[in-house]
Short mmCIF file of C-alpha atoms in Angstrom, two decimals:
data_model
loop_
_atom_site.label_atom_id
_atom_site.label_comp_id
_atom_site.label_asym_id
_atom_site.label_seq_id
_atom_site.Cartn_x
_atom_site.Cartn_y
_atom_site.Cartn_z
CA MET A 252 30.87 3.83 6.98
CA ARG A 253 29.81 6.75 9.09
CA ILE A 254 32.06 7.23 12.11
CA ILE A 255 31.34 9.71 14.92
CA ALA A 256 34.47 9.79 17.08
CA ASP A 257 35.51 11.42 20.43
CA PHE A 258 39.21 10.77 20.76
CA HIS A 259 40.03 12.61 24.03
CA ILE A 260 38.41 11.30 27.21
CA HIS A 261 39.65 10.15 30.63
CA SER A 262 39.33 7.00 32.63
CA LEU A 263 38.48 6.59 36.37
CA TYR A 264 42.19 6.69 36.98
CA SER A 265 42.42 10.41 36.17
CA LYS A 266 41.93 12.96 38.97
CA GLY A 267 38.52 14.50 39.23
CA THR A 268 36.91 11.75 37.00
CA SER A 269 33.76 9.73 37.59
CA LYS A 270 34.18 6.26 38.91
CA ASP A 271 31.83 5.24 36.09
CA MET A 272 34.50 6.05 33.50
CA ASN A 273 35.30 2.36 33.07
CA LEU A 274 34.78 0.41 29.85
CA ASP A 275 31.20 -0.40 30.72
CA GLY A 276 30.26 3.17 31.55
CA ILE A 277 32.13 4.66 28.58
CA SER A 278 30.59 2.19 26.08
CA GLU A 279 27.04 2.72 27.43
CA GLY A 280 27.50 6.52 27.41
CA ALA A 281 28.84 6.36 23.85
CA ARG A 282 25.79 4.33 22.64
CA ILE A 283 23.41 6.82 24.30
CA LYS A 284 25.22 9.80 22.80
CA GLY A 285 25.55 8.25 19.29
CA LEU A 286 29.33 7.74 19.18
CA ASN A 287 30.63 4.61 17.59
CA LEU A 288 34.37 5.30 18.11
CA VAL A 289 35.91 6.52 21.34
CA GLY A 290 39.48 7.01 22.48
CA THR A 291 40.42 4.94 25.53
CA GLY A 292 42.11 7.74 27.31
CA ASP A 293 44.83 7.22 29.91
CA PHE A 294 46.70 4.30 28.27
CA THR A 295 49.81 5.50 30.20
CA HIS A 296 48.30 4.33 33.49
CA PRO A 297 49.28 0.74 34.35
CA ALA A 298 46.02 -0.30 35.93
CA TRP A 299 43.86 1.09 33.14
CA LEU A 300 46.16 -0.38 30.49
CA GLU A 301 45.84 -3.78 32.14
CA GLU A 302 42.00 -3.58 31.96
CA LEU A 303 42.11 -2.43 28.34
CA GLU A 304 44.31 -5.36 27.34
CA GLU A 305 42.03 -7.76 29.15
CA LYS A 306 38.69 -6.51 27.83
CA LEU A 307 39.30 -4.90 24.36
CA GLU A 308 39.17 -7.10 21.30
CA GLU A 309 41.07 -5.99 18.19
CA VAL A 310 38.65 -6.22 15.27
CA ARG A 311 40.50 -4.26 12.67
CA GLU A 312 44.00 -2.82 12.33
CA GLY A 313 44.46 -0.56 15.32
CA ILE A 314 40.63 -0.62 16.05
CA PHE A 315 39.36 -2.37 19.14
CA SER A 316 35.74 -3.22 20.30
CA TYR A 317 33.86 -3.58 23.55
CA LYS A 318 30.15 -4.20 23.80
CA GLY A 319 29.38 -2.79 20.32
CA VAL A 320 31.58 0.32 20.51
CA TYR A 321 34.90 0.77 18.68
CA PHE A 322 37.91 2.13 20.56
CA ILE A 323 41.28 3.39 19.63
CA LEU A 324 44.20 3.59 22.06
CA THR A 325 44.70 7.26 23.20
CA THR A 326 45.96 9.20 26.18
CA GLU A 327 46.65 12.75 27.30
CA VAL A 328 49.95 13.78 28.91
CA ALA A 329 51.18 17.11 30.35
CA THR A 330 54.73 18.37 29.75
CA TYR A 331 56.07 20.87 32.23
CA PHE A 332 59.28 22.73 31.32
CA GLU A 333 60.96 26.10 31.50
CA LYS A 334 61.71 28.19 28.44
CA ASP A 335 62.92 31.85 28.36
CA GLY A 336 62.57 32.03 32.05
CA LYS A 337 58.89 31.00 32.07
CA ILE A 338 57.25 27.71 33.08
CA LYS A 339 55.34 26.12 30.22
CA ARG A 340 52.60 23.64 30.89
CA ILE A 341 51.45 22.09 27.69
CA HIS A 342 48.95 19.17 27.28
CA HIS A 343 49.04 16.80 24.40
CA VAL A 344 46.75 14.03 22.98
CA ILE A 345 48.46 10.80 21.80
CA HIS A 346 46.94 8.04 19.59
CA ALA A 347 48.74 4.74 19.21
CA PRO A 348 48.20 1.86 16.69
CA SER A 349 48.62 -1.14 19.05
CA PHE A 350 49.27 -2.30 22.54
CA GLU A 351 52.82 -3.17 21.59
CA ILE A 352 53.46 0.45 20.63
CA VAL A 353 51.67 1.67 23.81
CA LYS A 354 53.99 -0.42 25.99
CA GLN A 355 56.99 1.11 24.28
CA VAL A 356 55.57 4.55 24.74
CA ASN A 357 54.96 3.95 28.46
CA GLU A 358 58.43 2.54 28.99
CA ALA A 359 59.99 5.68 27.31
CA LEU A 360 57.76 8.21 29.21
CA ALA A 361 58.19 6.62 32.60
CA LYS A 362 61.76 8.07 32.52
CA PHE A 363 60.20 11.59 32.66
CA GLY A 364 57.37 11.21 35.22
CA ASP A 365 55.35 8.83 37.43
CA LEU A 366 52.79 7.18 35.18
CA LYS A 367 50.97 5.62 38.17
CA ALA A 368 50.26 9.05 39.77
CA ASP A 369 47.45 10.09 37.44
CA GLY A 370 45.79 9.01 34.22
CA ARG A 371 47.11 12.24 32.71
CA PRO A 372 50.74 12.06 33.87
CA ILE A 373 52.99 15.16 34.34
CA LEU A 374 56.25 14.70 32.39
CA ARG A 375 59.36 16.80 32.95
CA MET A 376 60.30 17.24 29.26
CA THR A 377 59.76 19.82 26.57
CA ALA A 378 56.94 19.47 24.03
CA ALA A 379 59.58 18.96 21.31
CA GLU A 380 61.28 16.23 23.27
CA LEU A 381 57.93 14.44 23.75
CA VAL A 382 57.27 14.26 19.98
CA GLU A 383 60.86 13.24 19.33
CA VAL A 384 60.62 10.39 21.75
CA LEU A 385 57.31 9.24 20.25
CA MET A 386 58.55 9.44 16.64
CA GLU A 387 61.64 7.36 17.56
CA ILE A 388 59.22 4.58 18.67
CA SER A 389 56.82 4.75 15.68
CA ARG A 390 55.84 7.22 12.98
CA GLU A 391 52.37 5.79 13.21
CA ILE A 392 51.85 7.53 16.57
CA PHE A 393 49.65 10.51 16.22
CA VAL A 394 50.32 13.50 18.55
CA TYR A 395 48.68 16.97 18.77
CA PRO A 396 48.16 19.77 21.24
CA ALA A 397 45.09 19.31 23.58
CA HIS A 398 42.67 22.18 23.98
CA ALA A 399 45.14 24.41 22.25
CA TRP A 400 43.81 27.77 23.56
CA THR A 401 43.08 27.02 27.24
CA PRO A 402 44.72 29.79 29.22
CA TRP A 403 46.76 27.75 31.75
CA VAL A 404 47.77 24.46 30.13
CA SER A 405 47.94 24.66 26.33
CA CYS A 406 50.09 25.30 23.32
CA LEU A 407 48.63 28.77 22.63
CA GLY A 408 47.23 29.61 26.05
CA SER A 409 47.44 33.14 27.36
CA PHE A 410 49.46 32.21 30.48
CA SER A 411 51.78 29.39 29.70
CA GLY A 412 51.54 29.01 25.89
CA PHE A 413 53.43 30.19 22.90
CA ASP A 414 52.46 32.46 20.00
CA SER A 415 52.65 29.61 17.49
CA VAL A 416 52.65 25.89 17.23
CA GLU A 417 56.12 26.12 15.84
CA GLU A 418 57.47 27.91 18.91
CA CYS A 419 56.03 25.11 21.04
CA TYR A 420 57.16 22.07 19.11
CA GLU A 421 60.19 23.56 17.42
CA GLU A 422 61.75 21.32 14.68
CA GLN A 423 59.29 18.50 15.72
CA THR A 424 56.36 20.52 14.33
CA LYS A 425 56.79 18.55 11.08
CA HIS A 426 55.32 15.53 13.03
CA VAL A 427 52.21 17.43 14.31
CA TYR A 428 49.35 17.33 11.91
CA ALA A 429 46.43 18.51 13.95
CA LEU A 430 45.30 20.48 17.05
CA GLU A 431 42.36 20.25 19.28
CA THR A 432 40.24 23.46 19.33
CA GLY A 433 38.86 23.00 22.90
CA LEU A 434 35.37 23.94 24.22
CA SER A 435 36.10 27.66 24.27
CA SER A 436 37.03 27.99 20.57
CA ASP A 437 35.66 26.64 17.38
CA PRO A 438 37.09 26.36 13.86
CA SER A 439 35.97 29.77 12.76
CA MET A 440 38.08 31.32 15.52
CA ASN A 441 41.05 29.29 14.50
CA TRP A 442 40.67 30.18 10.89
CA ARG A 443 41.54 33.76 11.75
CA VAL A 444 45.17 32.66 12.37
CA SER A 445 46.81 31.85 9.09
CA SER A 446 49.66 29.86 10.60
CA LEU A 447 47.14 27.21 11.74
CA ASP A 448 45.96 26.43 8.19
CA LYS A 449 48.35 23.49 7.85
CA PHE A 450 46.78 21.67 10.86
CA ALA A 451 43.57 19.68 10.92
CA LEU A 452 41.14 20.94 13.56
CA LEU A 453 39.91 18.18 15.84
CA SER A 454 37.08 18.49 18.34
CA ASN A 455 36.87 16.22 21.41
CA SER A 456 35.05 16.29 24.71
CA ASP A 457 37.95 15.82 27.15
CA SER A 458 35.22 14.13 29.19
CA HIS A 459 35.55 13.03 32.78
CA SER A 460 32.10 11.55 32.92
CA PRO A 461 29.98 9.16 30.75
CA ARG A 462 26.99 11.49 31.08
CA SER A 463 25.70 12.65 27.72
CA TRP A 464 26.27 16.42 28.49
CA ARG A 465 30.00 15.64 28.81
CA LEU A 466 30.94 12.55 26.62
CA GLY A 467 30.75 13.41 22.94
CA ARG A 468 29.73 17.06 23.44
CA GLU A 469 32.40 17.64 20.83
CA ALA A 470 33.26 15.04 18.21
CA ASN A 471 34.57 14.34 14.71
CA VAL A 472 32.48 12.93 11.85
CA PHE A 473 34.03 10.73 9.15
CA GLU A 474 32.82 8.66 6.14
CA LEU A 475 35.27 5.78 5.51
CA LYS A 476 35.05 2.89 3.12
CA LYS A 477 36.74 0.79 5.83
CA LEU A 478 37.50 1.79 9.35
CA SER A 479 41.15 1.34 10.37
CA TYR A 480 43.73 3.26 12.34
CA LYS A 481 45.52 4.13 9.13
CA SER A 482 42.54 5.22 7.07
CA LEU A 483 41.22 7.31 9.93
CA HIS A 484 44.51 9.26 10.43
CA GLU A 485 45.13 9.57 6.69
CA ALA A 486 41.75 11.40 6.42
CA ILE A 487 42.80 13.76 9.27
CA LYS A 488 46.28 14.43 8.00
CA LYS A 489 45.10 15.23 4.48
CA LYS A 490 42.10 17.19 5.69
CA ASP A 491 40.16 15.12 3.13
CA SER A 492 36.62 16.63 3.19
CA LYS A 493 35.26 13.53 1.42
CA ARG A 494 36.31 11.41 4.39
CA PHE A 495 36.56 13.91 7.23
CA LEU A 496 33.08 15.38 6.88
CA TYR A 497 32.75 17.82 9.84
CA THR A 498 33.27 18.37 13.52
CA ILE A 499 30.62 18.85 16.19
CA GLU A 500 31.26 21.85 18.40
CA VAL A 501 29.53 23.35 21.45
CA PRO A 502 29.17 27.07 20.82
CA PRO A 503 32.47 28.53 22.19
CA GLU A 504 30.51 30.81 24.53
CA TYR A 505 29.48 27.60 26.37
CA GLY A 506 33.14 26.91 27.19
CA LYS A 507 34.72 27.72 30.54
CA TYR A 508 37.32 30.13 29.16
CA HIS A 509 35.69 32.04 26.31
CA PHE A 510 35.46 35.56 27.76
CA THR A 511 38.10 37.18 29.98
CA GLY A 512 37.32 37.43 33.69
CA HIS A 513 37.85 36.71 37.36
CA ARG A 514 35.63 34.01 38.82
CA SER A 515 36.13 34.90 42.49
CA CYS A 516 34.87 38.39 41.88
CA GLY A 517 32.14 37.47 39.45
CA VAL A 518 33.79 39.63 36.76
CA CYS A 519 33.15 38.56 33.13
CA LEU A 520 34.34 40.88 30.33
CA HIS A 521 34.40 41.00 26.55
CA PRO A 522 37.95 41.44 25.32
CA ARG A 523 37.30 45.18 24.46
CA GLU A 524 36.36 45.85 28.06
CA ALA A 525 39.21 43.79 29.50
CA MET A 526 41.76 45.56 27.36
CA LYS A 527 40.44 48.99 28.38
CA LEU A 528 41.13 47.89 32.02
CA GLY A 529 44.58 46.63 31.18
CA ASN A 530 43.44 43.13 31.95
CA VAL A 531 43.09 44.01 35.57
CA CYS A 532 40.07 43.02 37.65
CA PRO A 533 38.03 46.23 38.43
CA LYS A 534 36.97 44.73 41.84
CA CYS A 535 40.20 43.38 43.42
CA GLY A 536 42.94 44.76 41.19
CA ARG A 537 44.42 41.31 40.35
CA LYS A 538 45.21 40.08 36.85
CA LEU A 539 42.25 38.74 34.93
CA THR A 540 42.25 35.32 33.27
CA VAL A 541 42.59 36.19 29.66
CA GLY A 542 39.94 34.24 27.74
CA VAL A 543 40.25 32.42 24.46
CA LEU A 544 38.34 34.98 22.45
CA GLN A 545 40.79 37.65 23.53
CA ARG A 546 43.82 35.37 22.97
CA VAL A 547 42.65 34.61 19.39
CA GLU A 548 42.27 38.33 18.76
CA GLU A 549 45.88 38.88 19.91
CA LEU A 550 47.29 36.34 17.38
CA ALA A 551 44.74 36.79 14.53
CA ASP A 552 45.92 38.07 11.19
CA ARG A 553 42.58 37.75 9.48
CA PRO A 554 39.17 39.35 9.99
CA GLU A 555 36.24 37.66 11.69
CA GLY A 556 34.30 35.49 9.22
CA TYR A 557 37.30 34.48 7.17
CA VAL A 558 37.00 30.91 5.81
CA PRO A 559 40.05 29.20 4.31
CA ARG A 560 39.70 27.62 0.86
CA LYS A 561 40.43 24.17 2.16
CA HIS A 562 38.64 23.55 5.45
CA ILE A 563 36.51 21.00 7.28
CA PRO A 564 33.11 22.32 8.15
CA PHE A 565 31.52 22.21 11.57
CA LYS A 566 28.15 22.18 13.28
CA ARG A 567 27.38 23.80 16.60
CA LEU A 568 25.28 21.77 19.04
CA ILE A 569 24.24 21.97 22.71
CA PRO A 570 23.90 18.73 24.73
CA LEU A 571 20.30 17.59 24.74
CA CYS A 572 20.09 17.47 28.56
CA GLU A 573 21.20 21.14 28.72
CA ILE A 574 18.33 22.05 26.38
CA VAL A 575 15.77 20.12 28.42
CA ALA A 576 17.08 21.36 31.69
CA GLU A 577 16.90 25.03 30.53
CA VAL A 578 13.43 24.61 29.09
CA TYR A 579 12.09 23.13 32.38
CA LYS A 580 14.33 25.33 34.66
CA LYS A 581 15.61 22.24 36.47
CA SER A 582 19.00 20.75 37.15
CA LEU A 583 20.61 18.32 34.71
CA LEU A 584 20.21 15.39 37.14
CA SER A 585 16.56 16.12 37.85
CA ARG A 586 14.10 13.22 37.32
CA ARG A 587 12.10 15.24 34.78
CA VAL A 588 15.14 16.19 32.63
CA LEU A 589 16.46 12.63 32.55
CA GLU A 590 13.01 11.19 31.79
CA VAL A 591 12.56 13.51 28.78
CA HIS A 592 16.12 12.94 27.59
CA ASP A 593 15.83 9.14 27.89
CA LYS A 594 12.47 8.95 26.19
CA LEU A 595 13.85 10.90 23.19
CA VAL A 596 16.88 8.60 22.98
CA ARG A 597 14.64 5.46 23.22
CA ASN A 598 12.38 6.74 20.41
CA PHE A 599 15.03 8.01 18.00
CA GLY A 600 18.22 6.05 18.64
CA SER A 601 20.73 8.35 20.16
CA GLU A 602 21.15 11.89 21.41
CA LEU A 603 22.98 12.97 18.25
CA ASP A 604 20.19 11.47 16.12
CA VAL A 605 17.81 13.76 18.02
CA LEU A 606 19.92 16.81 17.67
CA LEU A 607 20.99 16.33 14.10
CA LYS A 608 18.24 14.61 12.07
CA THR A 609 15.04 13.74 13.90
CA PRO A 610 12.13 15.75 12.37
CA ILE A 611 11.15 18.60 14.67
CA GLU A 612 7.45 17.54 14.66
CA GLU A 613 8.47 14.04 15.77
CA ILE A 614 10.46 15.53 18.67
CA ALA A 615 7.43 17.56 19.69
CA LYS A 616 5.23 14.45 19.82
CA VAL A 617 7.62 12.88 22.35
CA ALA A 618 8.99 15.83 24.34
CA GLY A 619 6.54 18.72 23.73
CA GLU A 620 6.59 21.86 21.62
CA ARG A 621 9.04 23.84 23.73
CA VAL A 622 11.83 21.22 23.64
CA ALA A 623 11.26 20.75 19.95
CA GLU A 624 11.39 24.44 19.22
CA VAL A 625 14.69 24.82 21.11
CA VAL A 626 16.22 21.94 19.22
CA LYS A 627 15.15 23.75 16.03
CA LEU A 628 16.78 26.98 17.26
CA VAL A 629 19.99 25.04 18.07
CA ARG A 630 20.19 23.57 14.61
CA GLU A 631 19.63 27.04 13.10
CA GLU A 632 22.34 28.46 15.41
CA ARG A 633 19.94 30.93 17.04
CA VAL A 634 20.91 30.52 20.61
CA SER A 635 22.10 33.16 23.09
CA PHE A 636 24.53 32.69 25.99
CA VAL A 637 26.04 34.38 28.96
CA PRO A 638 29.63 33.46 27.95
CA GLY A 639 31.82 31.25 30.14
CA TYR A 640 34.89 32.76 31.76
CA ASP A 641 37.72 31.83 34.24
CA GLY A 642 36.61 28.22 34.76
CA VAL A 643 32.80 28.98 34.73
CA TYR A 644 30.74 27.32 32.00
CA GLY A 645 28.55 29.54 29.82
CA LYS A 646 24.81 29.60 30.28
CA VAL A 647 22.12 29.14 27.62
CA ILE A 648 19.42 31.78 27.68
CA LEU A 649 15.82 30.92 27.00
CA ASP A 650 14.28 33.82 28.83
CA SER A 651 14.38 37.23 27.24
CA ASP A 652 14.60 39.02 30.56
CA PHE A 653 17.45 36.83 31.83
CA SER A 654 19.98 38.66 33.97
CA ASN A 655 23.35 37.49 35.03
CA LYS A 656 22.78 36.98 38.75
CA GLU A 657 26.32 35.74 39.43
CA GLY A 658 27.85 39.06 38.97
CA LYS A 659 27.13 41.81 36.41
CA SER A 660 30.16 43.41 34.83
CA GLN A 661 29.88 45.62 31.75
CA GLU A 662 29.58 43.55 28.60
CA GLY A 663 30.19 40.37 30.47
CA SER A 664 26.71 40.49 31.97
CA LYS A 665 25.11 40.74 28.57
CA ARG A 666 23.90 37.86 26.47
CA ARG A 667 25.94 36.91 23.48
CA SER A 668 24.47 35.19 20.52
CA PHE A 669 26.15 33.31 17.63
CA SER A 670 23.51 34.62 15.30
CA GLN A 671 21.77 37.92 14.88
CA LYS A 672 18.44 36.40 16.23
CA SER A 673 18.04 35.44 19.90
CA LEU A 674 15.66 32.95 21.34
CA SER A 675 12.01 33.77 21.58
CA GLU A 676 10.48 34.02 25.01
CA PHE A 677 8.48 31.04 26.15
#
């Protein structure tokens, strides 16, 4: 059974989240994207949990269903604590096997923070304490660091993180089997840090919207004889490449924190340039937000291109609406972009079907030669970007004379490609 799963999303009860992130919106968005398993997100929020209990039907052990889409019970929590005189803000993803376990988790975590305040609650406890509390409830609970490299709120982040997973979770690291790579890194970047070899690398969207350029933009692909909570997590823990086939990644340049920079000054820098400047903004003199690429370089003990012997492969994709919008030079929500996107989905089943397996000549018949050619280039990983930095998403380049109008800054204003070939000019 082929499973395409996005475990980390948020409900309408999280701050900054679309009101359409209810079960109807999530399930519809999942079908359009091509996901058949989605995390519920936010099970710590009382109102969302009540809706989940009312509407989800358990169809297999730990697996629930709503309108043709499978769900598992998940949430994200933030732990804020002080260590060595520094404030640490670490986010974690939690999977639970049943509503009974979820209620025990919520009862325990309510002692450390207000679960009603946000779908992603802030807990005043250490990362190690969180895992210890969860393991005392059930060893079936699955917990791992969210977006592990994000500068401000992550296990390995440049501002509030640690230099290793072990420093973060201490003796409780033995119960942590995975980490989430986040949008600004991909597995190849994580493979450069040998201490991460023991962890499975998961890719999730952290979506706040059911739109197809958010939900499922990163995902995990499995082949299971029978879908269950247990079989799914065994495949992850063992990094079993026969069952855990690959992850879907957006190119890390697309992420909001890939390069180092300063958004308010429009300064975007490759790590080499940032380090030459002492990580200080050349315009205002303030400290730069150190991006994920630079942070990985700081912790890496392997060269670029290193591939561990036992690893789960990955595929880089760009959301279909992003491709169509860039081809037509229109906004993601423009009528033209949505019409082309929806026509492709109606003809070929889902967005991931279009991006991964629909013949290029068939795409051309429905959406035209230009869209088809760019899908081909995405599959071949021949796409260029202006990298994201300091909270600004990266930008796909389809025009050879593209210049970064938001602020040129040494290497940060240059295109960056994840292959040696850049896109042809249309």
